Amino acid sequence: MLNITNLHSSIEGKQILKGIDLKVNAGEIHAIMGPNGSGKSTLASVLAGKPEYEVTEGTAFLDGKDLLDMAPEERAREGLFLAFQYPVEIPGVSNINFLKTAITEIRSHRGLPELTSKEFLKLLKDKQELVELKSSLVNRSLNEGFSGGEKKRNEILQLAMLDPKLAILDETDSGLDIDALRIVASGVNKLRTENNAFVIITHYQRLLDYIIPDFVHILYDGRIIKSGTKELAQELEEKGYDWITQHETGTV
Amino acid sequence: MKQGLYNNFYKYLVDSFDKKQAALTYIESANLTEKRNEAFSIFKELGFPTRKYEEWKFTSLAAALKDELQLMIEHDHSLINTNRIHSLDAVHLVLVNGRFAPELSDVLPEGITFYDTQATMAEIRFEDKISTLATEDDAPMLALNTAFFTEVSVLEIAAHAIVEKPIHVSHVFTVNDIAEFVPYRMLVIAEKHSEATIIETFHSDSLVHPLFVSYVCEQEIHESAILNTHMINTLPENAYFVQHREVFQYRNSVLNNSNIALSDVTLLRNDLNFQLKDVGTETNLIGAYILTGDQHVDNHTLVDHQSPNCNTNEVYKGILLDTSHAVFNGKVFVRPDAQKTNAFQQNNNLLLSDQATVNSKPQLEIFADDVKCSHGSTIGQMNEDALFYLQTRGIGEEAARKLIMQSFIFDVISKIKIESLQDYVSDLLNKKLNTENLTVA
């Protein structure tokens, strides 16, 4: 589904990604872990098409389509979704109107008819229950005045509504208390099918106790330096990032 | 001679004053005639303001003051579009080119009285009020209006009257055959303990020839009265609109004003002065503008805290595109007696074109020591993070930009409490954003 080869990217002349190779198949969950500044969020931003990042080398394909050649909205319409680490507050744009606009754009791209208001509200109600988000929040301005946990649950609500092929969760667990973490994880687990895939970017192993990844990759200094199964995450948690960085620089 | 503009239109006005006045002497009071003479001599000396005047530093009237402008003589009442807001349950009062059109207007409810020009001139009580609140020493455009206005009306809200239905004063201007100048004014008196809402819209169908409107509105808001006022400009291109508003607020009175310019008006200049004459008043001012093409909108507000324990809150927001120009000048005076003043002011602008200009000038002058005052002025670009966020949800860049602009302005519009009026203004907002060929740099 997602096929990244030798991806290099820089921002303001500073090289952040230094050759990423990653292949994600339908039905899989991949976790990307790494210390601060290793390039995790950059990878998410580059895949979603954030304009500040320049791709200097390499390719990224989603189901055979060249992601790097598309505007951010085209990537979304092709089935890519990014759950933001810091969801943006947009006062004045109502959450519900925003979702309706987004879903209409994406369905129209897929050749599907526009949902009637009734269908839309039914879908919204179902998905809302999935992330246990109060209706009062759904009717408010987009993320405005939401708590950290509410913002993250709102990201998962959008994910559920837009039904992407590939969802990237960028540190969705950061700043969540254990209850919110369970809700988010259970939402993701329920959304998981054999046709979609998830890339979960996280600093900690905590979220991976609830969402069991098929593969774990460790990102360090712009490259994936180690890949394995879920046991790798546990090992990393026990030994800390120093273990991997020392390992990398050959001081052990 | 000072630093004014003395063009052909100035000469035409100066030459026509005596003749015009001769015809009016029988109708108007000696008092008013005297005021007009004074105002005329001020205008005659100062001329039209140029950018050499501090208060007109960023707004030039030169292009608006066409040589061929003439005082409007003919009042054509046979117009069809009275700009009624259909979803709004309001009492409709129509002024055509400043003159009351009874056949187009609704009957007023109890507690509120309207006086047309004739009735106003005949009422001795108004003699001391007309042109007394607003004085023109260094204000040539106000002096011009005082000297030349032909139509004047009064809206009076009786003491203790609670007028529940909003009064929609629809100012409509007929499409003219020549370049015309329309000076007129209104006086609003809200007697003590009264409560009313006045919605003023300013409208004309598309104009071929320039229309220059000079409107003065004086308002007295007496003890414990609540007056909600709205000004909504829907004038088209080729309209030049200069307003002076002088509001006196007395003990514990409340004044709310919204100032909406989402039209295609070529030039709009508002001087909105609020004098807080007695203790415990509240003044809430909101404003919104989106300017495209070559539009120029200049809002000058002055809140003069003369007494203790008065509160003001002001928020103006605007978006500039193309080669447009916006000016915001927000003065707040806190006089030595005005202790315990709370005054907050904010002006936020989105500057979305390299060729557009904003001059935003908050001006606080505080002479009391126990006050809370703040002001803020921002000029920003499109929020790129918000734009990217919307795009990652499949919303196209153009639509996302409009959504952000919409939300920026809606923040102000959402403060309009009458739902159907808020909807009407939202429609104007959407129309302004969708029908324009936006060139967002």
XYZ file of C-alpha atoms in Angstrom:
693
model
C 0.000 0.000 0.000
C 2.618 2.539 1.115
C 5.999 2.242 -0.480
C 8.745 4.632 0.592
C 12.190 4.369 -0.957
C 15.317 6.265 0.014
C 13.331 9.325 1.152
C 15.427 12.409 1.895
C 13.926 15.644 3.110
C 15.143 18.964 4.417
C 13.697 22.101 5.915
C 15.361 25.473 5.426
C 18.425 23.714 4.117
C 18.729 21.387 7.093
C 18.658 17.694 6.197
C 16.219 15.810 8.459
C 15.364 12.597 6.644
C 18.417 10.845 5.301
C 17.100 7.888 3.369
C 13.933 6.235 4.686
C 12.784 2.897 3.311
C 9.414 1.644 4.474
C 6.829 -0.703 3.038
C 3.380 -0.981 4.594
C 0.848 -3.537 3.358
C -2.921 -3.462 3.742
C -4.052 -4.810 7.097
C -0.792 -3.972 8.861
C 0.022 -1.706 11.767
C 3.511 -0.258 11.863
C 4.948 1.625 14.776
C 7.725 4.154 14.298
C 9.631 4.977 17.444
C 12.577 7.169 18.080
C 14.062 9.831 20.306
C 13.173 13.498 20.007
C 14.549 15.093 16.883
C 15.033 11.807 15.052
C 12.684 12.851 12.227
C 9.444 11.031 13.201
C 7.149 14.019 12.826
C 9.022 15.179 9.733
C 8.242 11.867 8.080
C 4.537 12.330 8.876
C 4.572 15.930 7.599
C 6.422 15.033 4.397
C 3.965 12.250 3.617
C 0.993 14.585 4.236
C 2.571 17.279 2.044
C 3.478 20.106 4.405
C 4.875 22.781 2.100
C 7.877 23.808 4.229
C 9.538 20.433 3.754
C 11.528 19.858 0.632
C 11.998 16.334 -0.677
C 15.527 16.183 -1.997
C 15.654 12.508 -2.967
C 13.589 9.340 -2.981
C 9.999 8.314 -3.677
C 6.748 7.626 -1.828
C 3.875 5.769 -3.466
C 0.393 5.091 -2.130
C -1.189 2.199 -4.013
C 1.085 2.921 -6.952
C 0.328 6.652 -7.032
C 3.129 9.134 -6.547
C 2.291 10.899 -3.283
C 5.056 13.469 -3.585
C 3.546 14.806 -6.786
C 0.206 15.635 -5.161
C -1.150 18.626 -3.210
C -2.044 17.829 0.416
C -5.767 17.716 -0.377
C -5.193 15.267 -3.251
C -3.254 12.959 -0.940
C -6.171 13.068 1.482
C -8.633 12.290 -1.290
C -6.458 9.357 -2.354
C -6.840 7.930 1.135
C -4.020 9.303 3.270
C -4.865 10.629 6.710
C -2.627 12.354 9.223
C -3.715 12.639 12.841
C -1.814 15.723 14.013
C 0.392 15.846 17.051
C -0.878 19.381 17.592
C -4.316 19.714 15.990
C -4.901 23.301 14.858
C -7.631 25.410 16.454
C -9.714 27.212 13.874
C -12.195 29.569 15.538
C -15.356 30.179 13.575
C -15.215 26.965 11.542
C -17.730 24.629 13.073
C -16.495 21.092 13.555
C -19.601 19.662 11.982
C -19.551 21.878 8.861
C -15.872 21.179 8.435
C -16.455 17.420 8.579
C -19.332 17.686 6.117
C -17.176 19.688 3.682
C -14.260 17.265 4.011
C -16.381 14.158 3.589
C -18.150 15.622 0.563
C -14.814 16.383 -1.120
C -13.447 12.927 -0.430
C -16.607 11.065 -1.478
C -16.845 13.101 -4.656
C -13.249 12.145 -5.487
C -14.148 8.494 -4.995
C -17.182 8.869 -7.238
C -19.605 8.429 -4.360
C -22.792 10.493 -4.039
C -23.004 13.230 -1.418
C -24.404 12.017 1.892
C -27.814 13.363 2.809
C -27.925 15.320 6.057
C -29.640 12.389 7.687
C -27.009 9.889 6.525
C -24.241 12.228 7.573
C -25.668 12.727 11.049
C -26.197 8.983 11.478
C -22.584 8.313 10.494
C -21.374 11.063 12.798
C -23.347 9.693 15.713
C -21.921 6.200 15.224
C -18.348 7.409 14.966
C -18.773 9.801 17.854
C -19.630 6.896 20.107
C -16.476 5.172 18.975
C -14.315 7.929 20.455
C -16.757 8.894 23.196
C -16.790 12.541 22.128
C -19.640 14.663 23.439
C -22.053 16.182 20.930
C -21.479 19.591 22.470
C -17.873 19.400 21.250
C -18.835 18.285 17.787
C -21.017 21.352 17.432
C -18.317 23.756 18.570
C -15.640 25.539 16.550
C -12.926 23.247 15.273
C -10.695 22.297 18.237
C -11.264 25.697 19.833
C -11.035 25.445 23.596
C -10.760 21.640 23.433
C -8.569 19.968 26.040
C -5.536 18.050 24.789
C -7.393 14.761 25.081
C -10.460 16.120 23.312
C -8.348 17.351 20.417
C -6.776 13.915 19.978
C -10.139 12.164 20.157
C -11.417 14.661 17.608
C -8.562 13.601 15.298
C -9.656 9.984 15.635
C -13.259 11.033 14.990
C -12.129 12.654 11.734
C -10.171 9.527 10.880
C -13.275 7.417 11.449
C -15.442 9.741 9.361
C -13.045 10.030 6.419
C -12.265 6.293 6.310
C -8.752 6.492 4.818
C -6.660 3.676 3.387
C -3.606 4.705 5.322
C -3.703 6.580 8.605
C -0.606 8.119 10.180
C -0.963 8.875 13.881
C 1.652 11.418 14.884
C 2.252 11.118 18.632
C -1.440 10.786 19.237
C -0.614 9.397 22.672
C 1.348 12.412 23.879
C -0.471 14.323 26.560
C -3.205 11.730 26.979
C -4.232 10.350 30.332
C -4.774 6.636 30.591
C -8.554 6.806 30.025
C -8.187 8.909 26.900
C -5.403 6.627 25.712
C -7.674 3.579 26.074
C -10.472 5.341 24.186
C -8.173 6.348 21.332
C -6.634 2.864 21.150
C -9.974 1.105 21.190
C -11.190 3.470 18.453
C -8.222 2.592 16.268
C -8.635 -1.131 16.924
C -12.273 -0.980 15.870
C -11.399 0.924 12.698
C -8.748 -1.565 11.713
C -9.665 -3.777 8.732
C -7.757 -5.968 6.314
C -8.068 -3.197 3.737
C -6.526 -0.327 5.642
C -3.235 0.267 7.380
C -1.864 2.372 10.230
C 1.480 3.990 10.879
C 1.759 4.916 14.537
C 4.445 7.390 15.440
C 5.262 7.443 19.114
C 7.969 8.239 21.557
C 6.794 5.740 24.148
C 5.817 2.124 24.158
C 2.682 2.845 26.236
C 0.235 3.156 23.314
C 1.571 -0.092 21.846
C 0.222 -2.001 24.855
C -3.231 -1.168 23.513
C -2.629 -1.117 19.774
C -0.507 -4.128 18.955
C 1.775 -3.370 16.015
C 2.823 -5.938 13.440
C 6.137 -4.186 12.952
C 8.220 -1.734 14.949
C 10.827 0.520 13.365
C 13.336 2.648 15.165
C 14.118 5.983 13.597
C 17.340 7.681 14.506
C 19.016 10.642 12.851
C 16.771 10.520 9.799
C 17.087 6.811 9.083
C 15.415 3.594 10.176
C 18.216 1.861 12.005
C 16.361 -1.159 13.319
C 13.134 -2.980 12.499
C 11.450 -5.830 14.292
C 8.236 -7.026 15.850
C 6.422 -5.731 18.933
C 9.128 -7.169 21.224
C 11.486 -4.507 19.921
C 9.296 -1.825 21.455
C 9.432 -3.561 24.819
C 13.178 -3.938 24.629
C 13.484 -0.261 23.798
C 11.266 0.664 26.729
C 13.436 -1.378 29.120
C 16.808 -0.275 27.852
C 15.979 3.282 26.804
C 16.989 5.205 23.723
C 20.599 5.387 24.868
C 20.873 1.724 24.162
C 19.981 2.203 20.546
C 21.988 5.355 20.016
C 25.091 3.856 21.599
C 24.501 0.766 19.551
C 24.332 2.940 16.477
C 27.442 4.945 17.193
C 29.321 1.780 18.131
C 30.207 2.738 21.674
C 28.816 -0.494 23.135
C -6.306 79.610 3.274
C -5.329 76.395 4.998
C -4.246 73.071 3.578
C -7.584 71.979 2.222
C -8.765 71.004 -1.197
C -10.563 73.782 -3.043
C -11.673 72.200 -6.278
C -14.541 72.934 -8.655
C -17.015 71.108 -6.467
C -15.920 73.265 -3.542
C -16.487 76.396 -5.630
C -19.879 75.116 -6.726
C -20.914 74.549 -3.106
C -19.607 77.884 -1.896
C -21.432 79.652 -4.701
C -24.716 77.871 -4.070
C -24.910 78.312 -0.283
C -26.620 81.719 -0.149
C -29.231 80.781 -2.714
C -30.010 77.493 -0.967
C -30.207 79.210 2.401
C -32.519 81.938 1.098
C -35.078 79.301 0.174
C -34.897 77.703 3.618
C -35.141 80.748 5.837
C -38.927 80.452 6.079
C -38.838 76.831 7.160
C -36.023 76.532 9.604
C -35.387 78.167 12.961
C -33.104 81.135 13.322
C -31.054 78.935 15.586
C -30.380 76.409 12.866
C -29.699 79.105 10.303
C -27.111 80.539 12.597
C -25.461 77.154 13.044
C -25.444 76.636 9.306
C -23.784 79.993 8.739
C -21.081 79.154 11.255
C -20.543 75.743 9.739
C -20.423 77.213 6.285
C -17.706 79.661 7.236
C -15.673 76.783 8.717
C -16.079 74.734 5.560
C -15.364 77.741 3.399
C -12.127 78.329 5.208
C -10.925 74.735 5.604
C -12.073 73.357 2.271
C -12.269 69.606 1.824
C -9.803 67.743 4.035
C -6.608 66.545 2.413
C -4.012 64.106 3.652
C -2.227 67.011 5.264
C -4.830 66.855 8.053
C -3.865 64.384 10.777
C -7.346 62.851 10.804
C -7.233 62.322 7.043
C -3.643 61.212 6.786
C -4.466 57.878 5.158
C -7.642 58.750 3.291
C -7.750 60.966 0.266
C -11.084 62.285 -0.915
C -9.564 63.767 -4.056
C -10.811 60.992 -6.330
C -14.240 61.043 -4.715
C -14.829 64.767 -4.999
C -15.522 64.858 -8.690
C -15.750 68.233 -10.333
C -19.155 67.435 -11.792
C -20.849 66.562 -8.464
C -24.144 68.353 -7.839
C -26.459 68.619 -4.887
C -29.319 66.185 -5.295
C -32.451 68.172 -6.087
C -34.868 65.615 -7.461
C -36.027 62.952 -5.074
C -37.331 60.030 -7.058
C -39.445 57.836 -4.822
C -40.583 55.452 -7.511
C -38.067 52.804 -6.678
C -38.879 49.176 -6.238
C -36.044 47.759 -4.173
C -36.401 49.087 -0.641
C -33.821 46.591 0.578
C -36.154 44.830 2.975
C -34.465 41.973 4.808
C -36.985 39.249 4.229
C -36.194 36.875 7.037
C -36.046 39.721 9.551
C -39.165 40.519 11.534
C -38.698 44.272 11.789
C -40.509 47.550 11.340
C -39.379 48.929 7.998
C -38.695 52.659 7.662
C -37.484 53.791 4.271
C -35.440 56.896 3.564
C -34.922 57.501 -0.133
C -31.917 59.705 -0.736
C -32.271 60.800 2.870
C -35.952 61.695 2.606
C -38.640 59.728 4.421
C -40.869 57.680 2.124
C -44.073 57.035 4.133
C -45.712 54.989 1.360
C -42.829 52.496 1.531
C -42.654 52.364 5.316
C -44.437 50.407 8.011
C -46.433 51.892 10.851
C -44.328 52.303 13.968
C -45.152 50.434 17.153
C -46.038 52.170 20.382
C -43.217 53.894 22.203
C -41.326 55.078 19.165
C -41.995 58.148 17.069
C -40.524 59.179 13.754
C -40.391 62.798 12.601
C -39.698 63.549 8.960
C -37.955 66.755 7.860
C -41.044 68.920 8.060
C -42.118 67.574 11.432
C -38.592 67.872 12.774
C -38.335 71.520 11.742
C -41.723 72.230 13.299
C -40.874 70.671 16.651
C -39.412 73.251 18.961
C -37.876 70.610 21.272
C -35.426 69.542 18.591
C -34.194 73.020 17.890
C -31.524 72.831 20.549
C -30.474 69.348 19.643
C -29.941 69.278 15.899
C -26.292 70.008 15.132
C -25.494 70.547 18.795
C -24.084 67.169 19.715
C -21.669 67.150 16.822
C -19.614 70.317 16.561
C -17.403 71.062 13.669
C -14.438 73.202 14.745
C -11.802 71.144 13.003
C -14.092 68.785 11.080
C -14.681 70.190 7.611
C -16.759 67.229 6.410
C -19.112 67.630 9.364
C -19.284 71.381 8.748
C -20.127 70.668 5.129
C -23.041 68.488 6.202
C -24.336 71.030 8.729
C -24.228 73.799 6.152
C -25.849 71.839 3.369
C -28.110 69.077 4.711
C -31.642 69.336 3.400
C -33.264 66.301 4.974
C -33.269 65.672 8.687
C -35.302 63.186 10.659
C -35.724 62.203 14.276
C -36.363 58.845 15.881
C -37.531 59.176 19.438
C -37.953 56.297 21.822
C -40.196 57.249 24.709
C -39.147 56.924 28.317
C -39.700 53.416 29.715
C -40.729 52.102 26.286
C -39.497 48.617 25.479
C -39.676 48.360 21.700
C -39.308 44.663 21.037
C -39.347 44.634 17.246
C -36.187 45.989 15.668
C -36.618 49.157 13.607
C -35.032 48.707 10.216
C -34.118 52.128 8.841
C -33.435 51.375 5.214
C -31.377 54.125 3.609
C -31.743 53.652 -0.126
C -30.277 55.767 -2.867
C -31.746 55.928 -6.315
C -29.609 55.235 -9.327
C -28.665 58.674 -10.569
C -28.325 60.246 -14.040
C -25.559 62.601 -12.974
C -22.897 62.641 -10.276
C -24.735 63.587 -7.117
C -24.053 64.724 -3.586
C -26.530 63.845 -0.827
C -26.033 65.473 2.586
C -28.566 64.554 5.263
C -28.837 63.679 8.912
C -30.737 61.968 11.653
C -31.177 62.401 15.371
C -31.954 59.481 17.644
C -33.198 60.107 21.160
C -33.489 57.167 23.512
C -35.263 58.480 26.564
C -34.534 57.074 30.009
C -35.176 53.398 30.726
C -36.117 52.735 27.120
C -34.878 49.832 25.057
C -34.786 49.557 21.271
C -32.890 48.149 18.325
C -32.180 50.189 15.214
C -30.801 48.467 12.151
C -29.560 50.840 9.489
C -28.761 49.537 6.038
C -27.276 51.710 3.304
C -28.114 50.502 -0.153
C -28.244 51.366 -3.804
C -28.531 49.269 -6.914
C -25.528 49.467 -9.181
C -24.396 53.012 -9.913
C -23.250 54.339 -13.257
C -22.483 57.832 -11.977
C -20.725 58.596 -8.719
C -22.831 59.065 -5.606
C -21.343 60.950 -2.689
C -23.276 60.636 0.556
C -22.621 62.715 3.641
C -24.570 61.331 6.586
C -24.547 62.640 10.126
C -26.258 60.798 12.942
C -26.557 62.279 16.401
C -27.710 60.107 19.274
C -28.685 60.808 22.853
C -28.973 57.821 25.116
C -30.447 58.800 28.405
C -30.283 57.273 31.846
C -30.529 53.474 31.906
C -31.600 53.290 28.273
C -30.407 50.450 26.067
C -29.890 51.133 22.394
C -28.734 48.439 19.990
C -27.574 49.866 16.693
C -26.382 48.161 13.539
C -24.911 49.758 10.443
C -24.768 47.528 7.388
C -23.324 48.906 4.209
C -24.424 47.276 0.967
C -23.541 50.156 -1.356
C -22.096 49.286 -4.767
C -19.024 50.464 -6.601
C -19.065 54.198 -7.392
C -20.550 55.034 -4.010
C -18.581 57.273 -1.649
C -19.974 57.353 1.854
C -18.806 59.624 4.651
C -20.503 59.334 8.014
C -20.135 61.276 11.210
C -21.810 59.812 14.263
C -21.874 61.559 17.605
C -23.304 59.609 20.525
C -23.901 61.007 24.009
C -24.352 58.392 26.686
C -25.814 59.234 30.062
C -25.873 57.427 33.410
C -25.997 53.613 33.224
C -26.945 53.585 29.551
C -25.904 50.820 27.164
C -24.978 51.275 23.535
C -24.152 48.415 21.200
C -23.029 49.128 17.680
C -22.041 46.885 14.798
C -20.396 48.337 11.735
C -20.431 45.960 8.777
C -18.798 46.694 5.428
C -18.938 43.602 3.240
C -20.121 45.510 0.190
C -18.406 46.864 -2.914
C -18.569 50.506 -1.794
C -15.664 52.424 -3.342
C -14.931 54.612 -0.347
C -16.283 54.501 3.166
C -15.270 56.788 5.967
C -16.842 56.537 9.406
C -16.165 58.917 12.272
C -17.881 57.331 15.248
C -17.625 59.347 18.442
C -18.962 58.178 21.767
C -19.017 60.617 24.651
C -19.583 58.989 27.992
C -21.192 61.843 29.865
C -22.130 60.125 33.075
C -21.261 57.137 35.236
C -21.834 53.433 34.691
C -22.233 53.262 30.934
C -21.461 50.349 28.676
C -20.377 50.667 25.057
C -19.767 47.650 22.826
C -18.462 48.233 19.335
C -17.875 45.609 16.697
C -16.791 46.030 13.107
C -16.065 43.832 10.109
C -14.767 44.580 6.654
C -13.553 42.632 3.629
C -12.088 44.778 0.898
C -11.376 43.796 -2.681
C -10.282 45.617 -5.815
C -9.559 49.256 -5.114
C -11.860 49.682 -2.116
C -10.978 52.061 0.692
C -12.554 51.825 4.145
C -11.556 54.095 7.008
C -13.037 53.656 10.477
C -12.234 56.320 13.024
C -13.693 55.620 16.433
C -13.394 57.787 19.507
C -14.548 56.719 22.927
C -14.316 59.603 25.343
C -14.488 58.458 28.957
C -15.544 61.588 30.824
C -17.028 59.900 33.906
C -16.120 57.091 36.303
C -17.089 53.422 36.058
C -17.717 53.265 32.359
C -16.959 50.197 30.237
C -16.097 49.956 26.592
C -15.224 46.997 24.470
C -14.281 47.311 20.830
C -13.380 44.644 18.283
C -12.843 45.398 14.597
C -11.666 42.739 12.146
C -10.931 43.001 8.467
C -9.496 41.230 5.452
C -7.679 42.998 2.635
C -7.245 41.673 -0.862
C -6.089 43.019 -4.204
C -5.115 46.714 -3.987
C -7.528 47.661 -1.216
C -6.774 49.933 1.699
C -8.160 49.879 5.232
C -7.637 52.400 7.969
C -8.488 51.876 11.609
C -7.984 54.685 14.065
C -9.253 53.897 17.533
C -8.989 56.653 20.074
C -9.790 56.116 23.711
C -9.632 59.113 26.020
C -9.804 58.596 29.751
C -10.331 61.988 31.396
C -8.999 62.761 34.896
C -12.444 62.148 36.458
C -12.968 58.815 34.738
C -11.625 56.525 37.445
C -12.470 52.808 37.352
C -12.691 52.911 33.592
C -12.543 49.606 31.736
C -11.637 50.066 28.097
C -10.610 47.326 25.724
C -9.895 47.697 22.072
C -8.743 45.317 19.390
C -8.207 45.564 15.643
C -7.121 42.493 13.707
C -6.369 42.432 10.023
C -5.554 39.738 7.506
C -3.443 41.285 4.794
C -3.628 38.853 1.897
C -2.148 40.790 -0.971
C 1.205 42.432 -1.543
C -0.548 45.454 -2.989
C -3.057 45.996 -0.178
C -2.479 48.396 2.703
C -3.604 48.595 6.320
C -3.023 51.527 8.618
C -4.054 50.532 12.102
C -3.584 53.049 14.854
C -4.793 52.475 18.388
C -4.521 55.646 20.406
C -5.037 55.605 24.156
C -4.751 58.785 26.138
C -5.203 58.172 29.828
C -5.326 60.914 32.441
C -6.751 58.896 35.332
C -4.733 56.484 37.474
C -7.177 53.771 38.500
C -8.230 52.278 35.182
C -7.975 49.086 33.165
C -7.247 49.726 29.519
C -5.805 47.622 26.785
C -5.487 47.745 23.083
C -4.153 45.461 20.443
C -3.594 45.769 16.763
C -2.497 42.929 14.527
C -1.804 42.658 10.844
C -1.304 39.043 9.855
C -1.069 36.701 6.943
C -3.046 33.591 6.154
C -2.536 31.042 8.934
C -0.541 28.448 6.995
C -0.917 25.808 9.694
C -4.683 26.086 9.596
C -4.591 25.988 5.811
C -2.489 22.825 5.784
C -4.691 21.199 8.403
C -7.808 21.766 6.302
C -6.038 20.550 3.165
C -5.012 17.305 4.839
C -8.703 16.641 5.295
C -9.287 16.765 1.567
C -10.451 20.379 1.347
C -8.959 22.172 -1.678
C -6.620 25.088 -1.121
C -8.977 27.736 -2.506
C -11.907 26.452 -0.449
C -9.693 26.183 2.622
C -8.547 29.798 2.241
C -12.136 30.964 1.995
C -13.091 28.902 5.016
C -10.345 30.563 7.048
C -11.337 34.050 5.871
C -14.953 33.265 6.620
C -14.103 32.127 10.114
C -11.923 35.186 10.752
C -14.841 37.508 10.053
C -17.517 35.271 11.487
C -15.843 35.672 14.848
C -17.231 39.240 14.818
C -20.520 38.517 13.082
C -21.355 35.827 15.620
C -21.697 38.595 18.203
C -24.819 39.910 16.444
C -27.556 38.625 18.681
C -30.548 38.789 16.323
C -30.334 35.457 14.558
C -31.985 36.487 11.292
C -29.763 39.560 11.080
C -26.711 37.423 11.731
C -27.849 35.148 8.885
C -28.296 38.146 6.604
C -24.792 39.394 7.379
C -23.389 35.868 6.934
C -24.973 35.830 3.490
C -23.237 39.113 2.671
C -19.987 37.568 3.879
C -20.415 34.485 1.701
C -21.378 36.592 -1.261
C -18.319 38.767 -0.810
C -16.051 35.732 -0.630
C -17.563 33.610 -3.354
C -18.525 35.984 -6.089
C -15.264 37.871 -6.012
C -12.392 36.774 -8.110
C -10.015 36.434 -5.217
C -6.386 37.020 -5.933
C -4.716 35.854 -2.796
C -1.032 36.609 -2.813
